[in-house]
mmCIF file of C-alpha atoms in Angstrom:
data_model
loop_
_atom_site.group_PDB
_atom_site.id
_atom_site.type_symbol
_atom_site.label_atom_id
_atom_site.label_comp_id
_atom_site.label_asym_id
_atom_site.label_seq_id
_atom_site.Cartn_x
_atom_site.Cartn_y
_atom_site.Cartn_z
ATOM 1 C CA MET A 1327 -1.341 2.078 25.927
ATOM 2 C CA THR A 1328 -2.622 5.440 27.066
ATOM 3 C CA ASP A 1329 -5.957 6.645 25.779
ATOM 4 C CA HIS A 1330 -4.811 10.173 25.035
ATOM 5 C CA PHE A 1331 -2.346 12.052 22.907
ATOM 6 C CA ASP A 1332 0.217 13.855 25.030
ATOM 7 C CA PHE A 1333 0.784 16.814 22.708
ATOM 8 C CA GLY A 1334 2.713 18.706 25.361
ATOM 9 C CA SER A 1335 5.412 16.029 25.548
ATOM 10 C CA PHE A 1336 5.222 15.299 21.849
ATOM 11 C CA MET A 1337 5.887 18.896 20.828
ATOM 12 C CA ASP A 1338 8.999 19.025 22.976
ATOM 13 C CA LEU A 1339 11.688 18.671 20.315
ATOM 14 C CA ASP A 1340 14.105 16.993 22.724
ATOM 15 C CA ASN A 1341 11.536 14.247 23.274
ATOM 16 C CA GLN A 1342 11.108 13.847 19.518
ATOM 17 C CA ALA A 1343 14.874 13.641 19.060
ATOM 18 C CA ALA A 1344 15.068 10.913 21.714
ATOM 19 C CA LEU A 1345 12.269 8.956 20.068
ATOM 20 C CA ARG A 1346 13.957 9.350 16.694
ATOM 21 C CA LYS A 1347 17.229 8.032 18.118
ATOM 22 C CA ASN A 1348 15.459 4.968 19.552
ATOM 23 C CA CYS A 1349 13.671 4.319 16.237
ATOM 24 C CA ILE A 1350 16.930 4.571 14.271
ATOM 25 C CA SER A 1351 18.764 2.230 16.652
ATOM 26 C CA LEU A 1352 16.026 -0.379 16.405
ATOM 27 C CA PHE A 1353 15.856 -0.198 12.603
ATOM 28 C CA SER A 1354 19.653 -0.587 12.358
ATOM 29 C CA ALA A 1355 19.532 -3.648 14.612
ATOM 30 C CA LEU A 1356 16.635 -5.220 12.698
ATOM 31 C CA ALA A 1357 18.329 -4.595 9.341
ATOM 32 C CA GLN A 1358 21.491 -6.543 10.197
ATOM 33 C CA CYS A 1359 22.020 -9.896 8.543
ATOM 34 C CA PRO A 1360 22.157 -11.897 10.731
ATOM 35 C CA GLN A 1361 20.583 -9.901 13.525
ATOM 36 C CA ASP A 1362 22.152 -9.727 16.967
ATOM 37 C CA VAL A 1363 19.302 -10.854 19.224
ATOM 38 C CA SER A 1364 20.603 -8.968 22.264
ATOM 39 C CA HIS A 1365 20.882 -5.724 20.259
ATOM 40 C CA VAL A 1366 17.358 -6.076 18.899
ATOM 41 C CA ASP A 1367 15.975 -6.818 22.374
ATOM 42 C CA MET A 1368 17.834 -3.869 23.885
ATOM 43 C CA TYR A 1369 16.651 -1.329 21.285
ATOM 44 C CA LYS A 1370 13.157 -2.802 21.186
ATOM 45 C CA SER A 1371 12.911 -2.373 24.955
ATOM 46 C CA ALA A 1372 14.283 1.184 24.750
ATOM 47 C CA LEU A 1373 11.655 2.110 22.171
ATOM 48 C CA ILE A 1374 8.769 0.472 24.006
ATOM 49 C CA ASN A 1375 9.740 2.439 27.114
ATOM 50 C CA ASP A 1376 10.052 5.730 25.260
ATOM 51 C CA PRO A 1377 7.477 8.102 26.808
ATOM 52 C CA LEU A 1378 6.254 9.268 23.367
ATOM 53 C CA VAL A 1379 5.585 5.834 21.911
ATOM 54 C CA ASP A 1380 2.118 5.628 23.407
ATOM 55 C CA SER A 1381 1.198 8.855 21.648
ATOM 56 C CA LEU A 1382 1.659 7.348 18.194
ATOM 57 C CA GLU A 1383 -1.026 4.947 17.062
ATOM 58 C CA GLY A 1384 0.192 1.426 16.516
ATOM 59 C CA LEU A 1385 3.878 2.007 17.230
ATOM 60 C CA HIS A 1386 3.820 0.458 20.696
ATOM 61 C CA SER A 1387 1.882 -2.658 19.649
ATOM 62 C CA THR A 1388 3.883 -3.122 16.432
ATOM 63 C CA VAL A 1389 7.251 -2.897 18.180
ATOM 64 C CA THR A 1390 6.088 -5.074 21.059
ATOM 65 C CA ALA A 1391 5.064 -7.750 18.524
ATOM 66 C CA ILE A 1392 8.544 -7.978 16.944
ATOM 67 C CA ASP A 1393 9.619 -11.603 16.846
ATOM 68 C CA LEU A 1394 12.830 -12.418 14.994
ATOM 69 C CA ASN A 1395 11.272 -15.715 13.889
ATOM 70 C CA ASP A 1396 8.346 -13.882 12.344
ATOM 71 C CA GLU A 1397 9.468 -12.013 9.205
ATOM 72 C CA THR A 1398 6.093 -10.309 8.860
ATOM 73 C CA SER A 1399 6.451 -8.665 12.279
ATOM 74 C CA ILE A 1400 9.874 -7.322 11.265
ATOM 75 C CA ILE A 1401 8.661 -5.988 7.909
ATOM 76 C CA LYS A 1402 5.681 -4.318 9.586
ATOM 77 C CA SER A 1403 7.931 -2.649 12.177
ATOM 78 C CA MET A 1404 10.444 -1.507 9.564
ATOM 79 C CA SER A 1405 7.613 -0.030 7.518
ATOM 80 C CA LEU A 1406 6.347 1.947 10.510
ATOM 81 C CA LEU A 1407 9.858 3.102 11.466
ATOM 82 C CA ASN A 1408 10.354 4.251 7.873
ATOM 83 C CA LEU A 1409 7.250 6.390 8.310
ATOM 84 C CA VAL A 1410 7.982 7.690 11.804
ATOM 85 C CA VAL A 1411 11.662 8.658 11.552
ATOM 86 C CA PRO A 1412 11.431 11.244 8.735
ATOM 87 C CA SER A 1413 8.544 12.937 10.528
ATOM 88 C CA LEU A 1414 10.451 13.530 13.754
ATOM 89 C CA ASN A 1415 12.807 16.315 14.733
ATOM 90 C CA ASP A 1416 16.119 15.764 12.968
ATOM 91 C CA ALA A 1417 18.556 17.724 15.118
ATOM 92 C CA GLU A 1418 20.670 14.553 15.277
ATOM 93 C CA ASP A 1419 20.575 13.866 11.547
ATOM 94 C CA ASP A 1420 24.085 12.362 11.677
ATOM 95 C CA ARG A 1421 22.642 9.379 13.467
ATOM 96 C CA LEU A 1422 20.474 8.502 10.463
ATOM 97 C CA VAL A 1423 23.406 8.893 8.073
ATOM 98 C CA GLN A 1424 25.446 6.657 10.353
ATOM 99 C CA SER A 1425 22.665 4.065 10.359
ATOM 100 C CA GLN A 1426 22.390 4.200 6.557
ATOM 101 C CA ARG A 1427 26.113 3.385 6.348
ATOM 102 C CA ILE A 1428 25.642 0.413 8.667
ATOM 103 C CA VAL A 1429 22.567 -0.838 6.813
ATOM 104 C CA ALA A 1430 24.103 -0.618 3.297
ATOM 105 C CA PRO A 1431 26.321 -3.763 3.613
ATOM 106 C CA ALA A 1432 23.463 -5.586 5.335
ATOM 107 C CA LEU A 1433 21.317 -4.769 2.309
ATOM 108 C CA ASP A 1434 23.900 -6.302 -0.045
ATOM 109 C CA GLU A 1435 24.054 -9.416 2.118
ATOM 110 C CA ARG A 1436 20.258 -9.704 2.185
ATOM 111 C CA VAL A 1437 20.125 -9.422 -1.615
ATOM 112 C CA ARG A 1438 22.776 -12.145 -1.875
ATOM 113 C CA LEU A 1439 20.788 -14.484 0.383
ATOM 114 C CA ALA A 1440 17.257 -13.602 -0.792
ATOM 115 C CA LYS A 1441 15.077 -16.599 -1.553
ATOM 116 C CA THR A 1442 11.527 -15.608 -0.683
ATOM 117 C CA LYS A 1443 8.994 -12.867 -1.268
ATOM 118 C CA ASN A 1444 9.368 -11.805 2.388
ATOM 119 C CA ASP A 1445 13.119 -11.419 1.797
ATOM 120 C CA LEU A 1446 12.320 -8.990 -1.032
ATOM 121 C CA LEU A 1447 9.790 -7.099 1.095
ATOM 122 C CA THR A 1448 12.449 -6.698 3.811
ATOM 123 C CA ILE A 1449 14.923 -5.459 1.194
ATOM 124 C CA ALA A 1450 12.310 -2.925 0.045
ATOM 125 C CA GLN A 1451 12.227 -1.492 3.575
ATOM 126 C CA LEU A 1452 16.036 -1.271 3.670
ATOM 127 C CA LEU A 1453 16.069 0.514 0.310
ATOM 128 C CA GLN A 1454 13.633 3.096 1.609
ATOM 129 C CA TRP A 1455 15.732 3.568 4.741
ATOM 130 C CA ILE A 1456 18.965 4.076 2.823
ATOM 131 C CA ASP A 1457 17.538 6.316 0.110
ATOM 132 C CA GLN A 1458 14.999 8.085 2.350
ATOM 133 C CA SER A 1459 12.882 7.927 -0.773
ATOM 134 C CA ALA A 1460 10.103 5.568 -1.631
ATOM 135 C CA GLU A 1461 10.975 5.313 -5.334
ATOM 136 C CA ALA A 1462 13.194 2.199 -5.369
ATOM 137 C CA SER A 1463 11.197 0.654 -2.573
ATOM 138 C CA GLN A 1464 7.921 1.183 -4.444
ATOM 139 C CA ARG A 1465 9.345 -0.387 -7.583
ATOM 140 C CA LEU A 1466 10.432 -3.425 -5.613
ATOM 141 C CA HIS A 1467 6.981 -3.678 -4.029
ATOM 142 C CA GLN A 1468 5.400 -3.560 -7.500
ATOM 143 C CA LEU A 1469 7.769 -6.271 -8.695
ATOM 144 C CA THR A 1470 6.972 -8.500 -5.722
ATOM 145 C CA ASP A 1471 3.266 -8.093 -6.553
ATOM 146 C CA LEU A 1472 4.003 -9.493 -10.013
ATOM 147 C CA LEU A 1473 5.752 -12.491 -8.410
ATOM 148 C CA ASP A 1474 2.315 -13.846 -7.508
ATOM 149 C CA GLN A 1475 1.628 -14.280 -11.218
ATOM 150 C CA ASP A 1476 5.023 -15.499 -12.311
ATOM 151 C CA ALA A 1477 7.568 -16.902 -9.864
ATOM 152 C CA ALA A 1478 10.209 -16.821 -12.614
ATOM 153 C CA ILE A 1479 10.430 -13.045 -12.122
ATOM 154 C CA PHE A 1480 12.319 -13.604 -8.850
ATOM 155 C CA GLU A 1481 15.736 -14.134 -10.468
ATOM 156 C CA LYS A 1482 15.254 -11.077 -12.682
ATOM 157 C CA VAL A 1483 14.446 -8.973 -9.626
ATOM 158 C CA LEU A 1484 17.567 -10.215 -7.845
ATOM 159 C CA SER A 1485 19.622 -9.399 -10.906
ATOM 160 C CA ALA A 1486 18.183 -5.850 -10.941
ATOM 161 C CA LEU A 1487 18.969 -5.489 -7.237
ATOM 162 C CA THR A 1488 22.619 -6.354 -7.825
ATOM 163 C CA SER A 1489 23.104 -3.858 -10.643
ATOM 164 C CA ALA A 1490 24.955 -0.576 -10.049
ATOM 165 C CA ASP A 1491 21.794 1.512 -10.436
ATOM 166 C CA ARG A 1492 19.170 -0.558 -8.671
ATOM 167 C CA ALA A 1493 16.316 1.900 -9.116
ATOM 168 C CA ALA A 1494 16.880 2.218 -12.872
ATOM 169 C CA ALA A 1495 17.269 -1.552 -13.340
ATOM 170 C CA MET A 1496 14.084 -2.233 -11.402
ATOM 171 C CA GLY A 1497 12.262 0.489 -13.333
ATOM 172 C CA SER A 1498 13.342 -1.052 -16.610
ATOM 173 C CA LEU A 1499 12.351 -4.560 -15.495
ATOM 174 C CA LEU A 1500 9.020 -3.275 -14.227
ATOM 175 C CA ALA A 1501 8.302 -1.518 -17.531
ATOM 176 C CA THR A 1502 9.003 -4.709 -19.490
ATOM 177 C CA LEU A 1503 6.905 -6.889 -17.204
ATOM 178 C CA LEU A 1504 4.006 -4.448 -17.134
ATOM 179 C CA GLU A 1505 4.091 -4.194 -20.913
ATOM 180 C CA ASN A 1506 3.733 -7.965 -21.155
ATOM 181 C CA HIS A 1507 1.058 -7.834 -18.488
ATOM 182 C CA HIS A 1508 -0.927 -5.257 -20.454
ATOM 183 C CA VAL A 1509 -0.733 -7.449 -23.548
ATOM 184 C CA GLY A 1510 -2.693 -9.605 -21.197
ATOM 185 C CA PHE A 1511 -1.484 -13.148 -21.696
ATOM 186 C CA ILE A 1512 -1.525 -15.234 -18.573
ATOM 187 C CA ALA A 1513 1.640 -16.466 -16.961
ATOM 188 C CA GLY A 1514 2.668 -18.263 -13.817
ATOM 189 C CA ASP A 1515 0.290 -20.381 -11.767
ATOM 190 C CA ARG A 1516 -2.829 -19.921 -13.909
ATOM 191 C CA ARG A 1517 -0.985 -20.883 -17.085
ATOM 192 C CA GLU A 1518 0.429 -23.925 -15.282
ATOM 193 C CA LEU A 1519 -3.071 -24.799 -14.146
ATOM 194 C CA LEU A 1520 -4.382 -24.865 -17.726
ATOM 195 C CA LEU A 1521 -1.380 -26.878 -18.924
ATOM 196 C CA GLY A 1522 -1.925 -29.272 -16.039
ATOM 197 C CA ARG A 1523 -5.488 -29.840 -17.215
ATOM 198 C CA GLY A 1524 -4.258 -30.755 -20.671
ATOM 199 C CA VAL A 1525 -4.589 -27.537 -22.648
ATOM 200 C CA GLU A 1526 -1.947 -27.508 -25.377
ATOM 201 C CA GLU A 1527 0.809 -25.019 -24.633
ATOM 202 C CA TRP A 1528 0.325 -22.926 -27.787
ATOM 203 C CA LEU A 1529 -3.358 -22.492 -26.917
ATOM 204 C CA ALA A 1530 -2.730 -21.780 -23.207
ATOM 205 C CA ASN A 1531 -0.313 -19.048 -24.275
ATOM 206 C CA LEU A 1532 -3.194 -17.231 -26.015
ATOM 207 C CA VAL A 1533 -5.394 -17.029 -22.917
ATOM 208 C CA THR A 1534 -5.612 -13.493 -21.567
ATOM 209 C CA ASN A 1535 -5.721 -12.244 -17.982
ATOM 210 C CA ASP A 1536 -8.895 -10.422 -18.912
ATOM 211 C CA ALA A 1537 -10.627 -13.665 -19.925
ATOM 212 C CA LEU A 1538 -9.800 -15.198 -16.540
ATOM 213 C CA SER A 1539 -10.533 -12.118 -14.479
ATOM 214 C CA ASP A 1540 -13.928 -13.329 -13.231
ATOM 215 C CA ILE A 1541 -13.011 -17.005 -12.879
ATOM 216 C CA SER A 1542 -11.900 -18.494 -9.581
ATOM 217 C CA ASP A 1543 -9.019 -20.965 -9.444
ATOM 218 C CA GLN A 1544 -11.513 -23.511 -8.155
ATOM 219 C CA ASP A 1545 -13.729 -23.130 -11.264
ATOM 220 C CA LEU A 1546 -10.675 -23.246 -13.487
ATOM 221 C CA LEU A 1547 -9.695 -26.511 -11.836
ATOM 222 C CA SER A 1548 -13.092 -28.178 -11.718
ATOM 223 C CA LYS A 1549 -15.334 -26.971 -14.566
ATOM 224 C CA THR A 1550 -15.348 -28.679 -17.950
ATOM 225 C CA LEU A 1551 -12.795 -27.352 -20.421
ATOM 226 C CA CYS A 1552 -13.489 -27.811 -24.131
ATOM 227 C CA THR A 1553 -12.260 -26.775 -27.510
ATOM 228 C CA MET A 1554 -14.784 -26.048 -30.246
ATOM 229 C CA GLN A 1555 -14.334 -25.257 -33.904
ATOM 230 C CA PHE A 1556 -16.724 -22.560 -34.937
ATOM 231 C CA ASP A 1557 -17.849 -21.734 -38.417
ATOM 232 C CA GLU A 1558 -19.953 -18.629 -38.924
ATOM 233 C CA GLU A 1559 -22.238 -20.552 -41.268
ATOM 234 C CA VAL A 1560 -23.796 -22.159 -38.218
ATOM 235 C CA LEU A 1561 -25.405 -18.793 -37.487
ATOM 236 C CA ASP A 1562 -27.507 -19.067 -40.659
ATOM 237 C CA GLU A 1563 -29.465 -21.918 -39.160
ATOM 238 C CA HIS A 1564 -28.972 -21.056 -35.480
ATOM 239 C CA PRO A 1565 -28.819 -17.286 -35.120
ATOM 240 C CA ASP A 1566 -28.848 -17.512 -31.315
ATOM 241 C CA PHE A 1567 -25.904 -19.907 -31.218
ATOM 242 C CA MET A 1568 -23.414 -17.279 -29.992
ATOM 243 C CA ASP A 1569 -25.858 -15.978 -27.379
ATOM 244 C CA HIS A 1570 -26.241 -19.483 -25.973
ATOM 245 C CA LEU A 1571 -22.503 -20.029 -26.132
ATOM 246 C CA MET A 1572 -21.844 -16.863 -24.155
ATOM 247 C CA ALA A 1573 -24.550 -17.793 -21.658
ATOM 248 C CA SER A 1574 -23.236 -21.291 -21.059
ATOM 249 C CA CYS A 1575 -19.457 -20.754 -21.245
ATOM 250 C CA ILE A 1576 -16.597 -18.382 -20.780
ATOM 251 C CA ILE A 1577 -14.512 -18.110 -23.940
ATOM 252 C CA LEU A 1578 -10.961 -18.301 -22.611
ATOM 253 C CA THR A 1579 -9.493 -17.623 -26.036
ATOM 254 C CA SER A 1580 -10.346 -17.805 -29.706
ATOM 255 C CA THR A 1581 -8.050 -18.096 -32.654
ATOM 256 C CA GLY A 1582 -8.356 -18.561 -36.396
ATOM 257 C CA LYS A 1583 -7.899 -22.079 -37.742
ATOM 258 C CA THR A 1584 -5.267 -22.561 -40.416
ATOM 259 C CA ASP A 1585 -7.841 -22.853 -43.179
ATOM 260 C CA ASN A 1586 -9.065 -19.346 -42.236
ATOM 261 C CA SER A 1587 -12.640 -20.419 -42.613
ATOM 262 C CA SER A 1588 -13.354 -21.104 -38.979
ATOM 263 C CA PHE A 1589 -12.321 -20.283 -35.417
ATOM 264 C CA LEU A 1590 -11.113 -22.417 -32.556
ATOM 265 C CA PHE A 1591 -12.504 -21.592 -29.120
ATOM 266 C CA LEU A 1592 -11.179 -22.692 -25.750
ATOM 267 C CA LEU A 1593 -14.191 -22.797 -23.466
ATOM 268 C CA LEU A 1594 -14.849 -23.169 -19.757
ATOM 269 C CA VAL A 1595 -18.359 -24.563 -19.351
ATOM 270 C CA LEU A 1596 -20.494 -23.000 -16.631
ATOM 271 C CA ASP A 1597 -23.934 -24.328 -17.631
ATOM 272 C CA GLU A 1598 -23.624 -27.955 -18.728
ATOM 273 C CA ALA A 1599 -27.308 -28.345 -19.675
ATOM 274 C CA LEU A 1600 -27.352 -25.346 -22.003
ATOM 275 C CA PHE A 1601 -23.977 -26.296 -23.436
ATOM 276 C CA ASP A 1602 -25.320 -29.783 -24.279
ATOM 277 C CA THR A 1603 -27.824 -28.193 -26.647
ATOM 278 C CA LEU A 1604 -24.882 -26.594 -28.467
ATOM 279 C CA ARG A 1605 -22.980 -29.879 -28.645
ATOM 280 C CA LYS A 1606 -25.928 -31.282 -30.593
ATOM 281 C CA ILE A 1607 -25.600 -28.486 -33.131
ATOM 282 C CA ASN A 1608 -21.793 -28.409 -33.304
ATOM 283 C CA ASP A 1609 -20.120 -31.814 -33.232
ATOM 284 C CA THR A 1610 -16.544 -30.464 -33.083
ATOM 285 C CA VAL A 1611 -16.553 -30.036 -29.304
ATOM 286 C CA GLN A 1612 -13.688 -31.867 -27.660
ATOM 287 C CA GLU A 1613 -13.256 -32.013 -23.920
ATOM 288 C CA VAL A 1614 -9.734 -31.125 -22.781
ATOM 289 C CA ARG A 1615 -8.210 -33.806 -20.571
ATOM 290 C CA ASN A 1616 -4.697 -34.522 -19.426
ATOM 291 C CA MET B 721 -6.921 7.079 20.913
ATOM 292 C CA ALA B 722 -3.470 8.283 19.971
ATOM 293 C CA GLY B 723 -1.845 10.303 17.225
ATOM 294 C CA ASN B 724 -1.420 9.110 13.654
ATOM 295 C CA ILE B 725 1.461 10.133 11.453
ATOM 296 C CA GLU B 726 0.082 11.110 8.064
ATOM 297 C CA ILE B 727 2.078 11.874 4.949
ATOM 298 C CA ILE B 728 0.830 15.069 3.313
ATOM 299 C CA TYR B 729 1.104 16.036 -0.333
ATOM 300 C CA SER B 730 1.413 19.366 -2.053
ATOM 301 C CA GLY B 731 -2.072 20.639 -2.820
ATOM 302 C CA GLN B 732 -3.788 18.339 -0.337
ATOM 303 C CA VAL B 733 -6.698 19.908 1.547
ATOM 304 C CA LEU B 734 -6.425 18.788 5.159
ATOM 305 C CA PHE B 735 -9.756 20.298 6.109
ATOM 306 C CA ASP B 736 -12.286 22.458 4.319
ATOM 307 C CA PHE B 737 -15.194 24.806 4.959
ATOM 308 C CA GLY B 738 -18.122 23.003 6.543
ATOM 309 C CA ASN B 739 -16.099 19.939 7.569
ATOM 310 C CA LYS B 740 -16.860 18.552 10.994
ATOM 311 C CA ILE B 741 -14.013 19.371 13.377
ATOM 312 C CA ASP B 742 -13.048 15.823 14.226
ATOM 313 C CA LYS B 743 -9.258 16.096 14.038
ATOM 314 C CA CYS B 744 -6.524 18.488 15.091
ATOM 315 C CA PHE B 745 -2.963 18.418 13.804
ATOM 316 C CA ILE B 746 0.687 19.025 14.569
ATOM 317 C CA LEU B 747 2.687 19.898 11.481
ATOM 318 C CA GLN B 748 5.936 17.934 11.499
ATOM 319 C CA ARG B 749 7.336 18.752 8.067
ATOM 320 C CA GLY B 750 6.199 20.818 5.125
ATOM 321 C CA VAL B 751 4.134 23.964 4.818
ATOM 322 C CA VAL B 752 0.425 24.333 5.545
ATOM 323 C CA ARG B 753 -1.546 27.514 4.998
ATOM 324 C CA ILE B 754 -4.944 28.351 6.444
ATOM 325 C CA ARG B 755 -7.277 30.447 4.307
ATOM 326 C CA SER B 756 -10.679 32.064 4.737
ATOM 327 C CA ARG B 757 -13.673 31.581 2.444
ATOM 328 C CA GLU B 758 -12.551 34.702 0.590
ATOM 329 C CA GLY B 759 -9.160 33.127 -0.057
ATOM 330 C CA GLU B 760 -7.362 35.406 2.368
ATOM 331 C CA LEU B 761 -4.283 33.911 4.014
ATOM 332 C CA LEU B 762 -5.026 33.612 7.730
ATOM 333 C CA SER B 763 -1.873 31.841 8.837
ATOM 334 C CA SER B 764 1.153 29.876 7.658
ATOM 335 C CA ILE B 765 1.846 26.935 9.889
ATOM 336 C CA ALA B 766 5.437 26.311 10.882
ATOM 337 C CA PRO B 767 6.793 22.870 11.743
ATOM 338 C CA ASN B 768 6.111 21.571 15.235
ATOM 339 C CA THR B 769 3.004 23.730 15.522
ATOM 340 C CA MET B 770 -0.448 22.536 16.506
ATOM 341 C CA PHE B 771 -3.264 23.745 14.251
ATOM 342 C CA GLY B 772 -6.880 23.131 13.411
ATOM 343 C CA PHE B 773 -8.056 23.571 17.000
ATOM 344 C CA THR B 774 -8.865 27.280 17.359
ATOM 345 C CA GLU B 775 -12.426 26.964 16.054
ATOM 346 C CA LEU B 776 -12.975 24.035 18.384
ATOM 347 C CA LEU B 777 -11.880 26.143 21.359
ATOM 348 C CA ALA B 778 -14.352 28.830 20.279
ATOM 349 C CA GLY B 779 -17.127 26.271 20.517
ATOM 350 C CA ASN B 780 -17.594 25.653 16.772
ATOM 351 C CA SER B 781 -18.329 22.146 15.496
ATOM 352 C CA VAL B 782 -17.656 22.767 11.782
ATOM 353 C CA ARG B 783 -14.776 24.434 9.965
ATOM 354 C CA GLU B 784 -14.909 28.002 8.754
ATOM 355 C CA THR B 785 -11.419 27.763 7.289
ATOM 356 C CA ARG B 786 -9.522 25.676 4.756
ATOM 357 C CA ALA B 787 -6.053 24.149 5.389
ATOM 358 C CA VAL B 788 -4.014 23.431 2.279
ATOM 359 C CA CYS B 789 -0.610 21.730 2.184
ATOM 360 C CA GLU B 790 1.737 23.906 0.162
ATOM 361 C CA SER B 791 4.496 21.318 0.136
ATOM 362 C CA ALA B 792 4.899 17.630 0.911
ATOM 363 C CA GLY B 793 5.671 16.604 4.465
ATOM 364 C CA SER B 794 3.916 15.001 7.390
ATOM 365 C CA VAL B 795 1.507 15.793 10.177
ATOM 366 C CA VAL B 796 0.511 14.050 13.354
ATOM 367 C CA SER B 797 -3.257 14.018 13.582
ATOM 368 C CA PHE B 798 -5.250 13.314 16.690
ATOM 369 C CA SER B 799 -8.927 13.158 17.494
ATOM 370 C CA SER B 800 -10.486 16.440 18.579
ATOM 371 C CA GLU B 801 -12.082 14.447 21.407
ATOM 372 C CA ILE B 802 -8.659 14.331 23.036
ATOM 373 C CA LEU B 803 -8.561 18.109 23.106
ATOM 374 C CA GLN B 804 -12.153 18.301 24.308
ATOM 375 C CA ASP B 805 -11.349 15.849 27.112
ATOM 376 C CA LYS B 806 -8.429 18.062 28.146
ATOM 377 C CA LEU B 807 -10.686 21.124 28.069
ATOM 378 C CA ALA B 808 -13.253 19.354 30.199
ATOM 379 C CA GLU B 809 -10.626 19.187 32.945
ATOM 380 C CA PHE B 810 -10.388 23.004 32.971
ATOM 381 C CA ASP B 811 -12.483 24.942 35.417
ATOM 382 C CA ALA B 812 -15.255 27.166 34.010
ATOM 383 C CA GLN B 813 -13.257 30.362 34.324
ATOM 384 C CA ARG B 814 -10.203 29.108 32.423
ATOM 385 C CA LYS B 815 -12.433 27.542 29.808
ATOM 386 C CA GLN B 816 -14.275 30.806 29.279
ATOM 387 C CA LEU B 817 -10.959 32.650 28.950
ATOM 388 C CA LEU B 818 -9.762 30.197 26.298
ATOM 389 C CA GLU B 819 -13.024 30.466 24.372
ATOM 390 C CA GLN B 820 -12.780 34.260 24.406
ATOM 391 C CA LEU B 821 -9.177 34.163 23.196
ATOM 392 C CA ALA B 822 -10.108 31.765 20.401
ATOM 393 C CA ALA B 823 -13.065 33.942 19.417
ATOM 394 C CA GLN B 824 -10.772 36.987 19.276
ATOM 395 C CA ILE B 825 -8.278 35.145 17.066
ATOM 396 C CA ILE B 826 -11.048 34.065 14.702
ATOM 397 C CA GLN B 827 -12.475 37.605 14.636
ATOM 398 C CA GLN B 828 -9.077 39.126 13.887
ATOM 399 C CA THR B 829 -8.411 36.738 11.031
ATOM 400 C CA SER B 830 -11.875 36.854 9.445
#
């Protein structure tokens, strides 16, 4: 890697066109499903040896690191090529159009075979390449972010990707999922974690993302979980009851009991000693166990 | 030290009055206009043009101009040290000539 920017060579439009051609060829080869190893190696080598590559931060090292067994290295390279190509001289624009035609069936095949989050992230790069717009790609990235909270979204995303208007279908799916997310009820791994600890499903479904926002998975797994019935009359005799409750626990959710005269709290106990003083006042505390 | 491709957005200020001159640019796509403190248009940058270096050549360390992106596009940015290193290779006479030219350009546009 050189330690300077060769602006003389870079501003020569012929050099930019050559670099662009090498970038397009490599992206096309990487996008294929399955990839032809010899094609990838050939275009990778051509790009690494391009005299302008050293002038662009990170391009040389990212392309050099491409390993067809390492999906992350491919996604990272595609992402950089998606950034570099539109910024270079486009005298040979036909070459990009040609590449987009080649990549389109590979995209369909990748959607058909997609099984992992990395598969979706690769598809997002192909979408950006074909559309030369970040819109569909960004939507897919947002959807893959939501996968971390609910793996069940995966099939819905695939379904959106196979629809005639992918961008619209993903936008619609994203709007629905974000609406549910804003309502704030937990889903996915954290809900499973509470169910696994023995929280009844109807109660786990009332726990909000906001309530869990400051709690680590480790605390959620290891700290005492309790339910407590709470009647406001207790405040007559113990006006600081709620203060102590808030100081000793995180209230994961609260809901009215059927008799409407009291509340049911789901609590994660952080300070056992302080909470014990509350147990002595309120004998409805029940530890949640599976 | 090498160039970075940066996406630029309409309305983005690439550099402003008083900013340290730490980067120079090559406009790849889009439109960038350079304005004086009074708002006067000093230059419109065309694609594949280097800009943001004239004040550096004149020996300034902070900006006296503002560069605003008038449309979305991209630039390649590179550290002004690269340019200074190149200048250091010039002999005193050529360096003086460049500084005078830069000073004249600044004077004409201010």
